Amino acid sequence: MKGANGVPVLINQFGSEKRMKMALEVDELDEVAERIRQLMNMKSPEGFLEKIKMLPMLADMGKFFPKTVSTGPCKEVIKKKDFSLLDFPVLQCWPQDAGRFITLPCVITRDPKTGKRNTGMYRVQVYDETTAGMHWQRQKVAAEHYRDMLRMGAAGGNHNARSAVDIMARSAGGAVLAQGEKPEGRLEVAVAIGTDPAMTFSAIVPAPPEIEEFIIAGFLRRKPVELVKCETVDLEVPANAEIVLEGYVKLEELRTEGPFGDHTGFYSLADEYPVFHVTCITHRKNPIYATTIVGKPPMEDAFMGKAVERIFLPLMKLTLPEIVDVNLPVEGVFHNLMIVSIRKSYPGHARKVMNGIWSLGQAMFTKCVVVVDEDVNVQDIGEVVLKVFNNIDPERDIQYTLGPVDSLDHAARLPNYGSKMGVDATRKWPAEGFTRPWPDEIIMDDQTKSAVDKKWKELGLE
Ligand SMILES: Cc1cc2nc3c(=O)[nH]c(=O)nc-3n(C[C@H](O)[C@H](O)[C@H](O)COP(=O)(O)O)c2cc1C
Ligand SMILES: [Mn+2]
């Protein structure tokens, strides 16, 4: 696509199943799942032959870890002054958007406690040449880094940790400070735009917070991610990025971010978020600006979400081995609806799985979990609707609970907090108090089928 200021725009790089597979360099997404499964299944080798067999996998593992290199394409142009965010073709996507948003950024921060680096995709609203809004939702990893800085600032400064908790309780996405309550300091942030597709994808996967996305990208690429040091902050960024923004958020500063036409098909409401102050911009000589437009599904992110669904299935099974398959229909915008089939083994099993999902990383946001028996193909929505609504007694089979909800959920009673629903559509057992007979599904027998098949010709209906 033609860009602005001579900077071309790349959009829809992940916008089909085929492109998603190209991005991850596989023929089938299940190949990635299979590699994860093999890693998980790794057990101590018995005997010399088994040890030899493990060598390729161990060699492969060496490639997961990032390596720091002295320079790279993202350093071809370094601007420590006279830079501007407005130099890039940042899009305003929808009529009621508050402005222009960087929509495909890898946002890198460092855990102030452990030093580990996190990369998350959080949109960035451009306010002017050097400042922007940092839309990390409060349950995401960078928001926790920010709160950790607040906690540490409060503990080390002239106020105690207790007051930091109060501050966070008032506005956990950032901090609204009363007079005299000013934790000093800043959290450094680097934003890489236009990274290797495996790196970009790693920024969206709901990985455990303690795993660096650089390692996930290395695993996906089967090649280490090459990193270079930033110019003005103590962070590293992928060396081959097209554009890098370096800067910081001040701990005491919030500003209105949004509204923004979001992947729910609605505008996400304006809210207070930290402000990103840019201290340096580096880029390639002829950079390409990578972006995406989210909106009513299906859009580009639908294909990324489906890839996450496939790739994460083995990881879900690690905690919930009874899970057979999972479907997050794209119209369910990933946090509204999860359909899951299980191998039911004991009374109340479906409810155990619901609770497991609601406590499994970002699956905690799932507003509605539908649990079916393993004989239901969850990828076939027709079959799901037929079985689920035949099998439930709603008052008996619906489980409500309360908890954190996605920041984009506009229907919840409060921002970020609301109810969830689980539907136990498994066949009910006597051990669960269901003593009525359960009818068989209608399935034609083979004898009748072949008898009818033979008649087609006779009747001239071939
Ligand atoms: C195109 C796109 C835009 C996203 N925008 C945001 C955002 O603005 N804020 C946010 O918190 N998460 C956003 N997400 C989801 C996060 O990237 C995702 O939850 C990720 O796992 C967060 O990483 P973390 O676990 O390291 O925090 C977006 C995802 C995609 C695919
Ligand atoms: Mn992370």
mmCIF file of N, CA and C and ligand atoms in Angstrom, residues 103-104 118-123 135-137 140-142 203-207 213 292 294 301 304 362, ligand 1:
data_model
loop_
_atom_site.group_PDB
_atom_site.id
_atom_site.type_symbol
_atom_site.label_atom_id
_atom_site.label_comp_id
_atom_site.label_asym_id
_atom_site.label_seq_id
_atom_site.Cartn_x
_atom_site.Cartn_y
_atom_site.Cartn_z
ATOM 1 N N THR A 103 -1.028 0.398 15.415
ATOM 2 C CA THR A 103 -1.875 -0.754 15.764
ATOM 3 C C THR A 103 -1.148 -2.095 15.791
ATOM 4 N N LEU A 104 0.110 -2.128 15.336
ATOM 5 C CA LEU A 104 0.823 -3.421 15.306
ATOM 6 C C LEU A 104 2.217 -3.305 15.939
ATOM 7 N N ASN A 118 9.611 -8.179 28.549
ATOM 8 C CA ASN A 118 8.319 -8.598 28.011
ATOM 9 C C ASN A 118 8.054 -7.852 26.713
ATOM 10 N N THR A 119 7.419 -8.547 25.786
ATOM 11 C CA THR A 119 6.950 -7.893 24.567
ATOM 12 C C THR A 119 5.456 -8.143 24.446
ATOM 13 N N GLY A 120 4.683 -7.071 24.409
ATOM 14 C CA GLY A 120 3.235 -7.209 24.259
ATOM 15 C C GLY A 120 2.770 -6.290 23.153
ATOM 16 N N MET A 121 1.721 -6.714 22.462
ATOM 17 C CA MET A 121 1.161 -5.815 21.459
ATOM 18 C C MET A 121 0.074 -4.980 22.122
ATOM 19 N N TYR A 122 0.369 -3.729 22.350
ATOM 20 C CA TYR A 122 -0.607 -2.796 22.920
ATOM 21 C C TYR A 122 -0.630 -1.579 22.003
ATOM 22 N N ARG A 123 -1.804 -1.189 21.561
ATOM 23 C CA ARG A 123 -1.896 -0.081 20.611
ATOM 24 C C ARG A 123 -1.373 1.215 21.243
ATOM 25 N N HIS A 135 -1.636 1.916 25.602
ATOM 26 C CA HIS A 135 -2.877 1.218 25.969
ATOM 27 C C HIS A 135 -2.618 -0.200 26.477
ATOM 28 N N TRP A 136 -1.778 -0.350 27.518
ATOM 29 C CA TRP A 136 -1.668 -1.703 28.085
ATOM 30 C C TRP A 136 -2.778 -1.838 29.095
ATOM 31 N N GLN A 137 -3.607 -2.846 28.884
ATOM 32 C CA GLN A 137 -4.721 -3.063 29.790
ATOM 33 C C GLN A 137 -4.168 -3.584 31.110
ATOM 34 N N LYS A 140 -2.430 -6.928 31.812
ATOM 35 C CA LYS A 140 -1.330 -7.350 30.942
ATOM 36 C C LYS A 140 0.011 -7.141 31.635
ATOM 37 N N VAL A 141 1.029 -7.758 31.066
ATOM 38 C CA VAL A 141 2.323 -7.831 31.745
ATOM 39 C C VAL A 141 2.983 -6.454 31.903
ATOM 40 N N ALA A 142 2.933 -5.614 30.874
ATOM 41 C CA ALA A 142 3.588 -4.301 30.986
ATOM 42 C C ALA A 142 2.910 -3.444 32.066
ATOM 43 N N ALA A 203 4.241 -11.299 20.152
ATOM 44 C CA ALA A 203 3.770 -10.210 21.015
ATOM 45 C C ALA A 203 2.287 -10.328 21.341
ATOM 46 N N ILE A 204 1.562 -11.146 20.588
ATOM 47 C CA ILE A 204 0.125 -11.269 20.888
ATOM 48 C C ILE A 204 -0.213 -12.565 21.629
ATOM 49 N N VAL A 205 0.695 -13.562 21.592
ATOM 50 C CA VAL A 205 0.324 -14.835 22.206
ATOM 51 C C VAL A 205 0.192 -14.692 23.720
ATOM 52 N N PRO A 206 -0.822 -15.330 24.286
ATOM 53 C CA PRO A 206 -1.035 -15.211 25.739
ATOM 54 C C PRO A 206 -0.107 -16.139 26.514
ATOM 55 N N ALA A 207 1.180 -15.893 26.389
ATOM 56 C CA ALA A 207 2.172 -16.760 27.024
ATOM 57 C C ALA A 207 2.233 -16.473 28.522
ATOM 58 N N GLU A 213 9.062 -13.141 25.282
ATOM 59 C CA GLU A 213 8.561 -13.370 23.928
ATOM 60 C C GLU A 213 9.691 -13.557 22.928
ATOM 61 N N THR A 292 -2.260 -2.738 11.160
ATOM 62 C CA THR A 292 -3.442 -3.562 10.919
ATOM 63 C C THR A 292 -4.660 -2.700 11.242
ATOM 64 N N VAL A 294 -8.330 -3.222 13.027
ATOM 65 C CA VAL A 294 -9.272 -4.121 13.685
ATOM 66 C C VAL A 294 -10.668 -3.521 13.556
ATOM 67 N N ASP A 301 -6.857 -9.749 12.575
ATOM 68 C CA ASP A 301 -6.531 -10.364 13.863
ATOM 69 C C ASP A 301 -7.274 -11.676 14.090
ATOM 70 N N MET A 304 -4.865 -14.353 13.336
ATOM 71 C CA MET A 304 -3.861 -14.503 14.390
ATOM 72 C C MET A 304 -4.481 -15.237 15.573
ATOM 73 N N GLN A 362 -4.802 -15.516 30.193
ATOM 74 C CA GLN A 362 -5.775 -14.589 29.605
ATOM 75 C C GLN A 362 -7.122 -15.251 29.291
HETATM 76 C C1 LIG B 1 -3.867 -6.173 16.691
HETATM 77 C C2 LIG B 1 -3.866 -6.350 18.191
HETATM 78 C C3 LIG B 1 -3.995 -5.253 19.010
HETATM 79 C C4 LIG B 1 -3.993 -5.387 20.412
HETATM 80 N N1 LIG B 1 -4.114 -4.273 21.174
HETATM 81 C C5 LIG B 1 -4.053 -4.392 22.525
HETATM 82 C C6 LIG B 1 -4.106 -3.222 23.340
HETATM 83 O O1 LIG B 1 -4.236 -2.111 22.861
HETATM 84 N N2 LIG B 1 -4.006 -3.381 24.691
HETATM 85 C C7 LIG B 1 -3.862 -4.624 25.269
HETATM 86 O O2 LIG B 1 -3.748 -4.703 26.490
HETATM 87 N N3 LIG B 1 -3.828 -5.747 24.519
HETATM 88 C C8 LIG B 1 -3.920 -5.657 23.159
HETATM 89 N N4 LIG B 1 -3.865 -6.788 22.385
HETATM 90 C C9 LIG B 1 -3.769 -8.113 23.030
HETATM 91 C C10 LIG B 1 -2.374 -8.368 23.583
HETATM 92 O O3 LIG B 1 -1.421 -8.199 22.568
HETATM 93 C C11 LIG B 1 -2.270 -9.771 24.152
HETATM 94 O O4 LIG B 1 -3.154 -9.860 25.246
HETATM 95 C C12 LIG B 1 -0.857 -10.156 24.579
HETATM 96 O O5 LIG B 1 -0.839 -11.511 24.983
HETATM 97 C C13 LIG B 1 -0.331 -9.300 25.689
HETATM 98 O O6 LIG B 1 0.988 -9.685 26.010
HETATM 99 P P1 LIG B 1 1.462 -9.815 27.534
HETATM 100 O O7 LIG B 1 0.841 -11.078 28.058
HETATM 101 O O8 LIG B 1 2.942 -9.911 27.432
HETATM 102 O O9 LIG B 1 0.993 -8.621 28.263
HETATM 103 C C14 LIG B 1 -3.881 -6.666 20.974
HETATM 104 C C15 LIG B 1 -3.750 -7.778 20.146
HETATM 105 C C16 LIG B 1 -3.751 -7.638 18.762
HETATM 106 C C17 LIG B 1 -3.621 -8.851 17.900
#
